[in-house]
PDB file of C-alpha atoms and ligand atoms in Angstrom:
ATOM      1  CA  GLY A  18      -8.962  15.540  11.263  1.00  0.00           C
ATOM      2  CA  PRO A  19      -6.041  14.278  13.031  1.00  0.00           C
ATOM      3  CA  ALA A  20      -4.571  10.741  12.304  1.00  0.00           C
ATOM      4  CA  LEU A  21      -5.513   9.666  16.208  1.00  0.00           C
ATOM      5  CA  SER A  22      -7.842  11.338  18.571  1.00  0.00           C
ATOM      6  CA  VAL A  23      -8.182   9.864  21.958  1.00  0.00           C
ATOM      7  CA  ARG A  24     -11.368  11.015  24.206  1.00  0.00           C
ATOM      8  CA  ASP A  25     -11.734  10.520  27.940  1.00  0.00           C
ATOM      9  CA  LEU A  26      -9.986   6.791  27.989  1.00  0.00           C
ATOM     10  CA  ASP A  27     -10.498   4.763  30.572  1.00  0.00           C
ATOM     11  CA  LYS A  28      -8.770   1.371  31.482  1.00  0.00           C
ATOM     12  CA  ALA A  29      -9.561  -0.436  35.094  1.00  0.00           C
ATOM     13  CA  TYR A  30      -7.557  -4.074  35.149  1.00  0.00           C
ATOM     14  CA  GLY A  31      -9.914  -6.971  36.913  1.00  0.00           C
ATOM     15  CA  SER A  32     -13.166  -4.792  36.898  1.00  0.00           C
ATOM     16  CA  SER A  33     -14.641  -7.642  34.208  1.00  0.00           C
ATOM     17  CA  GLY A  34     -14.347 -11.220  34.147  1.00  0.00           C
ATOM     18  CA  TRP A  35     -13.842 -14.406  36.870  1.00  0.00           C
ATOM     19  CA  LEU A  36     -12.041 -12.186  39.296  1.00  0.00           C
ATOM     20  CA  VAL A  37     -15.026  -9.579  39.794  1.00  0.00           C
ATOM     21  CA  ASN A  38     -14.043  -9.572  43.646  1.00  0.00           C
ATOM     22  CA  ARG A  39     -10.466  -8.314  43.200  1.00  0.00           C
ATOM     23  CA  ALA A  40     -10.047  -4.313  43.349  1.00  0.00           C
ATOM     24  CA  PRO A  41      -9.524  -3.370  39.893  1.00  0.00           C
ATOM     25  CA  THR A  42      -6.493  -1.611  38.965  1.00  0.00           C
ATOM     26  CA  GLN A  43      -7.142   2.276  37.370  1.00  0.00           C
ATOM     27  CA  ALA A  44      -4.214   2.218  35.123  1.00  0.00           C
ATOM     28  CA  ALA A  45      -5.566   4.667  32.490  1.00  0.00           C
ATOM     29  CA  LYS A  46      -8.257   7.674  33.177  1.00  0.00           C
ATOM     30  CA  ASP A  47      -9.546  10.725  31.434  1.00  0.00           C
ATOM     31  CA  VAL A  48      -6.683  10.424  28.559  1.00  0.00           C
ATOM     32  CA  ASN A  49      -7.044  12.843  25.806  1.00  0.00           C
ATOM     33  CA  PHE A  50      -4.465  13.609  22.828  1.00  0.00           C
ATOM     34  CA  ASP A  51      -4.754  14.159  19.074  1.00  0.00           C
ATOM     35  CA  ILE A  52      -2.122  13.549  16.808  1.00  0.00           C
ATOM     36  CA  PRO A  53      -2.187  15.073  13.331  1.00  0.00           C
ATOM     37  CA  MET A  54      -0.789  13.316  10.396  1.00  0.00           C
ATOM     38  CA  GLY A  55       3.019  13.986  10.003  1.00  0.00           C
ATOM     39  CA  ARG A  56       3.105  14.874  13.989  1.00  0.00           C
ATOM     40  CA  THR A  57       5.024  13.204  16.772  1.00  0.00           C
ATOM     41  CA  LEU A  58       3.416  12.907  20.273  1.00  0.00           C
ATOM     42  CA  GLY A  59       4.923  11.418  23.174  1.00  0.00           C
ATOM     43  CA  ILE A  60       3.798  10.020  26.183  1.00  0.00           C
ATOM     44  CA  VAL A  61       6.202   9.563  29.035  1.00  0.00           C
ATOM     45  CA  GLY A  62       6.143   8.718  32.422  1.00  0.00           C
ATOM     46  CA  GLU A  63       7.444   6.434  34.831  1.00  0.00           C
ATOM     47  CA  SER A  64       6.990   2.699  35.005  1.00  0.00           C
ATOM     48  CA  GLY A  65       3.612   2.059  35.965  1.00  0.00           C
ATOM     49  CA  SER A  66       2.192   5.270  35.011  1.00  0.00           C
ATOM     50  CA  GLY A  67      -0.045   3.701  32.569  1.00  0.00           C
ATOM     51  CA  LYS A  68       1.749   4.268  29.219  1.00  0.00           C
ATOM     52  CA  SER A  69       1.760   0.811  27.556  1.00  0.00           C
ATOM     53  CA  THR A  70      -1.796   0.475  29.108  1.00  0.00           C
ATOM     54  CA  VAL A  71      -2.632   3.755  26.620  1.00  0.00           C
ATOM     55  CA  ALA A  72      -0.899   1.779  23.865  1.00  0.00           C
ATOM     56  CA  ARG A  73      -2.308  -1.482  24.194  1.00  0.00           C
ATOM     57  CA  CYS A  74      -5.838   0.254  23.939  1.00  0.00           C
ATOM     58  CA  ILE A  75      -4.989   2.026  21.177  1.00  0.00           C
ATOM     59  CA  MET A  76      -3.694  -1.041  19.113  1.00  0.00           C
ATOM     60  CA  ARG A  77      -6.885  -2.854  20.282  1.00  0.00           C
ATOM     61  CA  LEU A  78      -4.626  -5.749  22.372  1.00  0.00           C
ATOM     62  CA  ILE A  79      -6.896  -5.049  25.083  1.00  0.00           C
ATOM     63  CA  ASP A  80     -10.541  -3.403  25.526  1.00  0.00           C
ATOM     64  CA  PRO A  81     -10.730   0.104  26.791  1.00  0.00           C
ATOM     65  CA  SER A  82     -13.313   0.622  30.031  1.00  0.00           C
ATOM     66  CA  ASP A  83     -14.302   3.494  28.442  1.00  0.00           C
ATOM     67  CA  GLY A  84     -13.576   6.759  25.949  1.00  0.00           C
ATOM     68  CA  SER A  85     -13.256   7.044  22.487  1.00  0.00           C
ATOM     69  CA  ILE A  86     -10.484   5.777  19.854  1.00  0.00           C
ATOM     70  CA  LYS A  87     -10.660   7.331  16.484  1.00  0.00           C
ATOM     71  CA  VAL A  88      -8.017   6.256  13.780  1.00  0.00           C
ATOM     72  CA  ALA A  89      -8.307   8.128  10.596  1.00  0.00           C
ATOM     73  CA  GLY A  90     -11.769   9.317  11.541  1.00  0.00           C
ATOM     74  CA  ALA A  91     -13.030   5.685  12.386  1.00  0.00           C
ATOM     75  CA  GLU A  92     -14.252   4.814  15.911  1.00  0.00           C
ATOM     76  CA  ILE A  93     -12.589   1.842  17.073  1.00  0.00           C
ATOM     77  CA  ALA A  94     -12.869   1.529  20.951  1.00  0.00           C
ATOM     78  CA  LYS A  95     -15.766  -0.670  21.124  1.00  0.00           C
ATOM     79  CA  LEU A  96     -15.154  -2.888  18.044  1.00  0.00           C
ATOM     80  CA  THR A  97     -14.885  -6.701  18.718  1.00  0.00           C
ATOM     81  CA  ARG A  98     -11.600  -8.403  17.421  1.00  0.00           C
ATOM     82  CA  SER A  99     -13.183  -9.353  14.007  1.00  0.00           C
ATOM     83  CA  GLU A 100     -14.572  -6.103  13.291  1.00  0.00           C
ATOM     84  CA  MET A 101     -11.146  -4.466  14.084  1.00  0.00           C
ATOM     85  CA  ARG A 102      -9.442  -6.467  11.511  1.00  0.00           C
ATOM     86  CA  PRO A 103     -10.117  -4.021   8.286  1.00  0.00           C
ATOM     87  CA  TYR A 104      -8.443  -1.535  10.616  1.00  0.00           C
ATOM     88  CA  ARG A 105      -5.422  -3.401  12.099  1.00  0.00           C
ATOM     89  CA  LYS A 106      -3.607  -1.983   9.072  1.00  0.00           C
ATOM     90  CA  HIS A 107      -3.750   1.735  10.176  1.00  0.00           C
ATOM     91  CA  ILE A 108      -2.125   1.409  13.482  1.00  0.00           C
ATOM     92  CA  GLN A 109       1.405  -0.563  13.421  1.00  0.00           C
ATOM     93  CA  ILE A 110       3.634  -0.842  16.354  1.00  0.00           C
ATOM     94  CA  VAL A 111       7.203  -1.228  17.085  1.00  0.00           C
ATOM     95  CA  PHE A 112       8.220  -2.848  20.399  1.00  0.00           C
ATOM     96  CA  GLN A 113      11.562  -2.302  22.331  1.00  0.00           C
ATOM     97  CA  ASP A 114      12.155  -6.235  21.772  1.00  0.00           C
ATOM     98  CA  PRO A 115      12.216  -6.592  17.718  1.00  0.00           C
ATOM     99  CA  PHE A 116      11.356 -10.073  17.981  1.00  0.00           C
ATOM    100  CA  ARG A 117       8.014  -9.477  18.969  1.00  0.00           C
ATOM    101  CA  SER A 118       7.432  -8.055  15.227  1.00  0.00           C
ATOM    102  CA  LEU A 119       9.961 -10.781  13.710  1.00  0.00           C
ATOM    103  CA  ASN A 120      10.239 -14.405  13.268  1.00  0.00           C
ATOM    104  CA  PRO A 121      13.742 -15.765  13.829  1.00  0.00           C
ATOM    105  CA  ARG A 122      13.005 -18.685  11.675  1.00  0.00           C
ATOM    106  CA  TRP A 123      11.623 -16.805   8.723  1.00  0.00           C
ATOM    107  CA  THR A 124      13.867 -14.120   6.427  1.00  0.00           C
ATOM    108  CA  VAL A 125      13.357 -10.829   6.948  1.00  0.00           C
ATOM    109  CA  GLY A 126      11.753 -10.790   3.669  1.00  0.00           C
ATOM    110  CA  GLN A 127       9.173 -13.426   4.832  1.00  0.00           C
ATOM    111  CA  SER A 128       8.354 -11.190   7.691  1.00  0.00           C
ATOM    112  CA  LEU A 129       8.014  -7.945   5.801  1.00  0.00           C
ATOM    113  CA  ILE A 130       5.489  -9.625   3.246  1.00  0.00           C
ATOM    114  CA  GLU A 131       3.441 -11.256   5.818  1.00  0.00           C
ATOM    115  CA  GLY A 132       1.165  -8.431   6.530  1.00  0.00           C
ATOM    116  CA  PRO A 133       0.818  -6.988   2.963  1.00  0.00           C
ATOM    117  CA  LEU A 134       0.061 -10.788   1.904  1.00  0.00           C
ATOM    118  CA  ASN A 135      -2.852 -10.968   4.307  1.00  0.00           C
ATOM    119  CA  LEU A 136      -4.055  -7.845   2.956  1.00  0.00           C
ATOM    120  CA  GLY A 137      -4.189  -9.746  -0.620  1.00  0.00           C
ATOM    121  CA  GLN A 138      -0.987  -8.344  -2.316  1.00  0.00           C
ATOM    122  CA  ASP A 139       0.465 -10.630  -4.689  1.00  0.00           C
ATOM    123  CA  LYS A 140       4.040 -12.265  -3.473  1.00  0.00           C
ATOM    124  CA  THR A 141       6.336 -10.527  -6.113  1.00  0.00           C
ATOM    125  CA  SER A 142       4.866  -6.869  -5.657  1.00  0.00           C
ATOM    126  CA  ALA A 143       5.197  -7.153  -1.865  1.00  0.00           C
ATOM    127  CA  MET A 144       8.781  -8.874  -1.866  1.00  0.00           C
ATOM    128  CA  LYS A 145       9.987  -6.146  -4.644  1.00  0.00           C
ATOM    129  CA  ARG A 146       8.301  -3.549  -2.128  1.00  0.00           C
ATOM    130  CA  ALA A 147      10.048  -5.067   0.965  1.00  0.00           C
ATOM    131  CA  ARG A 148      13.637  -4.604  -0.490  1.00  0.00           C
ATOM    132  CA  GLU A 149      12.774  -0.970  -1.370  1.00  0.00           C
ATOM    133  CA  LEU A 150      12.055  -0.736   2.409  1.00  0.00           C
ATOM    134  CA  MET A 151      15.361  -2.157   3.079  1.00  0.00           C
ATOM    135  CA  GLU A 152      17.009   0.775   1.610  1.00  0.00           C
ATOM    136  CA  LEU A 153      14.554   3.036   2.778  1.00  0.00           C
ATOM    137  CA  VAL A 154      15.512   2.521   6.590  1.00  0.00           C
ATOM    138  CA  GLY A 155      19.278   2.254   5.418  1.00  0.00           C
ATOM    139  CA  LEU A 156      19.770  -1.373   5.016  1.00  0.00           C
ATOM    140  CA  PRO A 157      21.033  -3.109   1.420  1.00  0.00           C
ATOM    141  CA  GLU A 158      18.385  -4.727  -0.457  1.00  0.00           C
ATOM    142  CA  ASP A 159      19.559  -8.049   0.123  1.00  0.00           C
ATOM    143  CA  ALA A 160      18.707  -7.972   3.415  1.00  0.00           C
ATOM    144  CA  VAL A 161      15.776  -9.475   2.913  1.00  0.00           C
ATOM    145  CA  ASP A 162      17.240 -12.844   2.176  1.00  0.00           C
ATOM    146  CA  ARG A 163      19.115 -12.880   5.764  1.00  0.00           C
ATOM    147  CA  TYR A 164      17.470 -13.987   9.035  1.00  0.00           C
ATOM    148  CA  PRO A 165      16.981 -11.508  11.964  1.00  0.00           C
ATOM    149  CA  HIS A 166      20.185 -12.949  14.217  1.00  0.00           C
ATOM    150  CA  GLN A 167      22.197 -12.035  11.199  1.00  0.00           C
ATOM    151  CA  PHE A 168      22.022  -8.150  12.124  1.00  0.00           C
ATOM    152  CA  SER A 169      22.773  -6.313  15.187  1.00  0.00           C
ATOM    153  CA  GLY A 170      19.888  -4.726  17.439  1.00  0.00           C
ATOM    154  CA  GLY A 171      19.960  -1.366  15.590  1.00  0.00           C
ATOM    155  CA  GLN A 172      19.642  -2.967  12.297  1.00  0.00           C
ATOM    156  CA  ARG A 173      16.786  -5.276  13.753  1.00  0.00           C
ATOM    157  CA  GLN A 174      15.030  -2.276  15.072  1.00  0.00           C
ATOM    158  CA  ARG A 175      15.268  -0.740  11.493  1.00  0.00           C
ATOM    159  CA  ILE A 176      14.062  -4.129  10.202  1.00  0.00           C
ATOM    160  CA  ALA A 177      11.016  -4.120  12.723  1.00  0.00           C
ATOM    161  CA  ILE A 178      10.055  -0.345  11.543  1.00  0.00           C
ATOM    162  CA  ALA A 179      10.398  -1.533   7.701  1.00  0.00           C
ATOM    163  CA  ARG A 180       7.519  -4.077   8.828  1.00  0.00           C
ATOM    164  CA  ALA A 181       5.530  -1.634  10.370  1.00  0.00           C
ATOM    165  CA  ILE A 182       5.912   0.722   7.392  1.00  0.00           C
ATOM    166  CA  ALA A 183       5.294  -2.091   5.075  1.00  0.00           C
ATOM    167  CA  MET A 184       1.505  -2.048   5.831  1.00  0.00           C
ATOM    168  CA  GLU A 185       1.088   1.701   5.034  1.00  0.00           C
ATOM    169  CA  PRO A 186       0.030   2.837   8.466  1.00  0.00           C
ATOM    170  CA  ASP A 187      -1.533   6.375   9.505  1.00  0.00           C
ATOM    171  CA  VAL A 188      -0.313   6.104  12.892  1.00  0.00           C
ATOM    172  CA  LEU A 189       3.168   4.379  13.965  1.00  0.00           C
ATOM    173  CA  VAL A 190       3.077   3.545  17.588  1.00  0.00           C
ATOM    174  CA  ALA A 191       6.619   3.206  19.247  1.00  0.00           C
ATOM    175  CA  ASP A 192       6.600   1.572  22.671  1.00  0.00           C
ATOM    176  CA  GLU A 193       9.889   2.084  24.167  1.00  0.00           C
ATOM    177  CA  ALA A 194      11.342   1.058  20.554  1.00  0.00           C
ATOM    178  CA  VAL A 195      14.672   2.883  21.081  1.00  0.00           C
ATOM    179  CA  SER A 196      14.961   2.059  24.763  1.00  0.00           C
ATOM    180  CA  ALA A 197      17.146  -1.366  24.758  1.00  0.00           C
ATOM    181  CA  LEU A 198      20.023   0.519  22.439  1.00  0.00           C
ATOM    182  CA  ASP A 199      23.022   2.143  22.876  1.00  0.00           C
ATOM    183  CA  VAL A 200      22.619   5.812  22.746  1.00  0.00           C
ATOM    184  CA  SER A 201      24.296   6.477  19.683  1.00  0.00           C
ATOM    185  CA  VAL A 202      22.256   3.927  17.814  1.00  0.00           C
ATOM    186  CA  GLN A 203      19.199   5.274  19.893  1.00  0.00           C
ATOM    187  CA  ASP A 204      20.077   8.502  17.797  1.00  0.00           C
ATOM    188  CA  GLN A 205      20.319   7.199  14.769  1.00  0.00           C
ATOM    189  CA  VAL A 206      17.092   5.065  14.811  1.00  0.00           C
ATOM    190  CA  LEU A 207      15.490   8.279  16.412  1.00  0.00           C
ATOM    191  CA  LYS A 208      16.688  10.043  12.836  1.00  0.00           C
ATOM    192  CA  LEU A 209      15.381   7.577  10.495  1.00  0.00           C
ATOM    193  CA  LEU A 210      12.060   7.931  12.388  1.00  0.00           C
ATOM    194  CA  ASP A 211      12.293  11.492  11.625  1.00  0.00           C
ATOM    195  CA  GLU A 212      13.225  10.784   8.079  1.00  0.00           C
ATOM    196  CA  LEU A 213      10.194   8.403   7.542  1.00  0.00           C
ATOM    197  CA  GLN A 214       7.771  10.942   8.609  1.00  0.00           C
ATOM    198  CA  LYS A 215       8.819  13.429   6.711  1.00  0.00           C
ATOM    199  CA  LYS A 216       8.525  11.086   3.430  1.00  0.00           C
ATOM    200  CA  LEU A 217       5.507   9.608   4.304  1.00  0.00           C
ATOM    201  CA  GLY A 218       3.631  12.056   6.430  1.00  0.00           C
ATOM    202  CA  ILE A 219       2.188   9.411   9.388  1.00  0.00           C
ATOM    203  CA  ALA A 220       1.665  10.317  12.853  1.00  0.00           C
ATOM    204  CA  ILE A 221       3.793   8.570  15.291  1.00  0.00           C
ATOM    205  CA  LEU A 222       3.174   8.055  19.011  1.00  0.00           C
ATOM    206  CA  PHE A 223       6.007   7.505  20.921  1.00  0.00           C
ATOM    207  CA  ILE A 224       5.925   6.078  24.068  1.00  0.00           C
ATOM    208  CA  THR A 225       9.142   6.040  26.320  1.00  0.00           C
ATOM    209  CA  HIS A 226      10.549   6.726  29.817  1.00  0.00           C
ATOM    210  CA  ASP A 227      13.487   8.420  28.572  1.00  0.00           C
ATOM    211  CA  LEU A 228      12.965  12.448  28.628  1.00  0.00           C
ATOM    212  CA  ARG A 229      16.235  13.014  26.686  1.00  0.00           C
ATOM    213  CA  VAL A 230      14.716  10.554  23.811  1.00  0.00           C
ATOM    214  CA  ALA A 231      11.358  12.316  23.986  1.00  0.00           C
ATOM    215  CA  ALA A 232      12.839  15.462  23.944  1.00  0.00           C
ATOM    216  CA  GLN A 233      14.937  14.915  20.707  1.00  0.00           C
ATOM    217  CA  ILE A 234      11.900  13.339  18.662  1.00  0.00           C
ATOM    218  CA  CYS A 235       8.627  14.655  19.981  1.00  0.00           C
ATOM    219  CA  ASP A 236       6.423  17.763  18.836  1.00  0.00           C
ATOM    220  CA  GLU A 237       4.219  17.451  21.861  1.00  0.00           C
ATOM    221  CA  VAL A 238       4.648  15.333  25.005  1.00  0.00           C
ATOM    222  CA  VAL A 239       1.754  13.863  27.152  1.00  0.00           C
ATOM    223  CA  VAL A 240       3.246  13.253  30.786  1.00  0.00           C
ATOM    224  CA  MET A 241       1.170  10.365  32.704  1.00  0.00           C
ATOM    225  CA  GLN A 242       1.635  10.020  36.463  1.00  0.00           C
ATOM    226  CA  LYS A 243      -0.505   7.140  38.230  1.00  0.00           C
ATOM    227  CA  GLY A 244      -2.636   6.648  35.159  1.00  0.00           C
ATOM    228  CA  ARG A 245      -3.624  10.269  34.748  1.00  0.00           C
ATOM    229  CA  VAL A 246      -2.334  12.888  32.329  1.00  0.00           C
ATOM    230  CA  VAL A 247      -0.514  15.397  34.637  1.00  0.00           C
ATOM    231  CA  GLU A 248       0.790  17.552  32.002  1.00  0.00           C
ATOM    232  CA  HIS A 249       0.396  18.109  27.937  1.00  0.00           C
ATOM    233  CA  GLY A 250       2.050  20.705  25.863  1.00  0.00           C
ATOM    234  CA  LYS A 251       4.747  21.737  23.285  1.00  0.00           C
ATOM    235  CA  ALA A 252       8.006  18.907  24.078  1.00  0.00           C
ATOM    236  CA  ALA A 253      10.206  22.093  24.232  1.00  0.00           C
ATOM    237  CA  SER A 254       7.965  23.594  26.929  1.00  0.00           C
ATOM    238  CA  VAL A 255       7.498  20.195  29.116  1.00  0.00           C
ATOM    239  CA  LEU A 256      10.446  19.055  28.404  1.00  0.00           C
ATOM    240  CA  GLY A 257      12.917  21.906  27.859  1.00  0.00           C
ATOM    241  CA  ALA A 258      14.672  22.435  24.440  1.00  0.00           C
ATOM    242  CA  PRO A 259      16.803  18.748  23.230  1.00  0.00           C
TER     243      PRO A 259
HETATM  244  P1  LIG B 116       3.917   1.572  32.096  1.00  0.00           P
HETATM  245  O1  LIG B 116       3.727   1.345  30.519  1.00  0.00           O
HETATM  246  O2  LIG B 116       3.800   3.282  32.101  1.00  0.00           O
HETATM  247  O3  LIG B 116       4.875   1.058  32.953  1.00  0.00           O
HETATM  248  P2  LIG B 116       1.346   0.364  32.483  1.00  0.00           P
HETATM  249  O4  LIG B 116       0.451   0.478  31.494  1.00  0.00           O
HETATM  250  O5  LIG B 116       2.228  -1.177  32.455  1.00  0.00           O
HETATM  251  O6  LIG B 116       2.491   1.423  32.784  1.00  0.00           O
HETATM  252  O7  LIG B 116       0.718  -0.378  33.764  1.00  0.00           O
HETATM  253  C1  LIG B 116      -0.007   0.769  34.587  1.00  0.00           C
HETATM  254  C2  LIG B 116      -0.581   0.419  35.653  1.00  0.00           C
HETATM  255  O8  LIG B 116      -1.703  -0.959  35.586  1.00  0.00           O
HETATM  256  C3  LIG B 116       0.293  -0.211  36.921  1.00  0.00           C
HETATM  257  O9  LIG B 116      -0.302  -0.248  38.359  1.00  0.00           O
HETATM  258  C4  LIG B 116       0.490  -2.038  36.204  1.00  0.00           C
HETATM  259  O10 LIG B 116       0.905  -2.881  37.473  1.00  0.00           O
HETATM  260  C5  LIG B 116      -1.226  -2.305  35.793  1.00  0.00           C
HETATM  261  N1  LIG B 116      -1.125  -3.316  35.003  1.00  0.00           N
HETATM  262  C6  LIG B 116      -0.582  -3.287  33.560  1.00  0.00           C
HETATM  263  N2  LIG B 116      -0.984  -4.269  32.938  1.00  0.00           N
HETATM  264  C7  LIG B 116      -2.023  -4.787  33.892  1.00  0.00           C
HETATM  265  C8  LIG B 116      -2.785  -6.194  33.704  1.00  0.00           C
HETATM  266  N3  LIG B 116      -2.604  -6.663  32.618  1.00  0.00           N
HETATM  267  N4  LIG B 116      -3.496  -6.643  34.854  1.00  0.00           N
HETATM  268  C9  LIG B 116      -3.440  -5.618  36.211  1.00  0.00           C
HETATM  269  N5  LIG B 116      -2.606  -4.772  36.047  1.00  0.00           N
HETATM  270  C10 LIG B 116      -1.993  -4.187  34.796  1.00  0.00           C
HETATM  271  P1  LIG B 117       5.211  -3.720  29.404  1.00  0.00           P
HETATM  272  O1  LIG B 117       6.902  -4.085  29.419  1.00  0.00           O
HETATM  273  O2  LIG B 117       4.734  -3.896  27.617  1.00  0.00           O
HETATM  274  O3  LIG B 117       5.061  -2.443  29.915  1.00  0.00           O
HETATM  275  P2  LIG B 117       5.179  -5.580  31.398  1.00  0.00           P
HETATM  276  O4  LIG B 117       6.452  -6.190  31.527  1.00  0.00           O
HETATM  277  O5  LIG B 117       4.799  -4.382  32.454  1.00  0.00           O
HETATM  278  O6  LIG B 117       4.958  -5.220  29.868  1.00  0.00           O
HETATM  279  O7  LIG B 117       3.931  -6.612  31.550  1.00  0.00           O
HETATM  280  C1  LIG B 117       4.383  -7.670  31.077  1.00  0.00           C
HETATM  281  C2  LIG B 117       2.872  -8.398  31.234  1.00  0.00           C
HETATM  282  O8  LIG B 117       2.069  -8.573  32.497  1.00  0.00           O
HETATM  283  C3  LIG B 117       1.633  -7.792  30.321  1.00  0.00           C
HETATM  284  O9  LIG B 117       1.035  -8.588  29.555  1.00  0.00           O
HETATM  285  C4  LIG B 117       0.841  -6.954  31.381  1.00  0.00           C
HETATM  286  O10 LIG B 117      -0.487  -6.542  30.968  1.00  0.00           O
HETATM  287  C5  LIG B 117       0.828  -7.721  32.646  1.00  0.00           C
HETATM  288  N1  LIG B 117       0.830  -7.151  33.920  1.00  0.00           N
HETATM  289  C6  LIG B 117       1.182  -6.036  33.940  1.00  0.00           C
HETATM  290  N2  LIG B 117       1.588  -5.579  35.230  1.00  0.00           N
HETATM  291  C7  LIG B 117       0.592  -6.598  35.829  1.00  0.00           C
HETATM  292  C8  LIG B 117      -0.474  -6.708  37.085  1.00  0.00           C
HETATM  293  N3  LIG B 117       0.012  -5.672  38.206  1.00  0.00           N
HETATM  294  N4  LIG B 117      -1.271  -7.686  37.331  1.00  0.00           N
HETATM  295  C9  LIG B 117      -1.457  -8.647  35.988  1.00  0.00           C
HETATM  296  N5  LIG B 117      -0.667  -8.155  34.843  1.00  0.00           N
HETATM  297  C10 LIG B 117       0.319  -7.422  34.965  1.00  0.00           C
END
């Protein structure tokens, strides 16, 4: 089956909790898509169209109002915070700001081994893997001994990608992951994601407002408008050739 399968996903903000009298915002409605292993699906749309809401539901940073989310076959849409714990490793996210994944006070190595240590890996093998991951993302092995601020923005994003990959996820969510970078650096990071996908066979959910970027990396594209999917098809037919 697909690495990620989303069915009839709905999210209304403000429909529960103590602000019950406020009109709910239907931020996502009837969202459907699958991502097979080794493929990249893009979610594109203007600011406020519901892209991040879908990503936050899939990451289970927020509770979906309704619908199904299956990761590697497991239904996660209704799991509680603690029930979700064993599934977290399967979906990893790279944000626009790499400092959402990297602690500025920790060495790169410390950030990279945090997740694997939590999963019970021993420190020596986790750090050995962290060095290998640096090479995999195009940085020197000894980058693990340095701090995030000692790198450029593009290099920091490579490190954030390495931190996600360290968990051996099935699905990598890129939420505006190249949007803050210069165009030439964007292209290098997109090339890296493409290479990693070929090597590791992961599924990528690529969220962006930038159609040029989407056309470069996506196999399939979902277009969102006001919380709804208004188009869904092959990237070349939805966006035109890159
Ligand atoms: P995008 O990622 O495409 O910019 P979002 O998913 O962030 O879109 O937002 C979709 C809609 O949901 C917008 O109308 C936004 O204002 C609203 N929204 C997002 N987060 C919240 C929230 N925590 N509470 C209430 N409304 C929200
Ligand atoms: P992102 O960059 O991830 O789309 P935003 O900058 O849109 O996030 O929003 C920052 C925070 O504010 C998020 O936690 C989001 O859930 C919340 N938020 C966004 N829109 C609204 C809204 N209309 N009402 C309440 N909270 C919102």
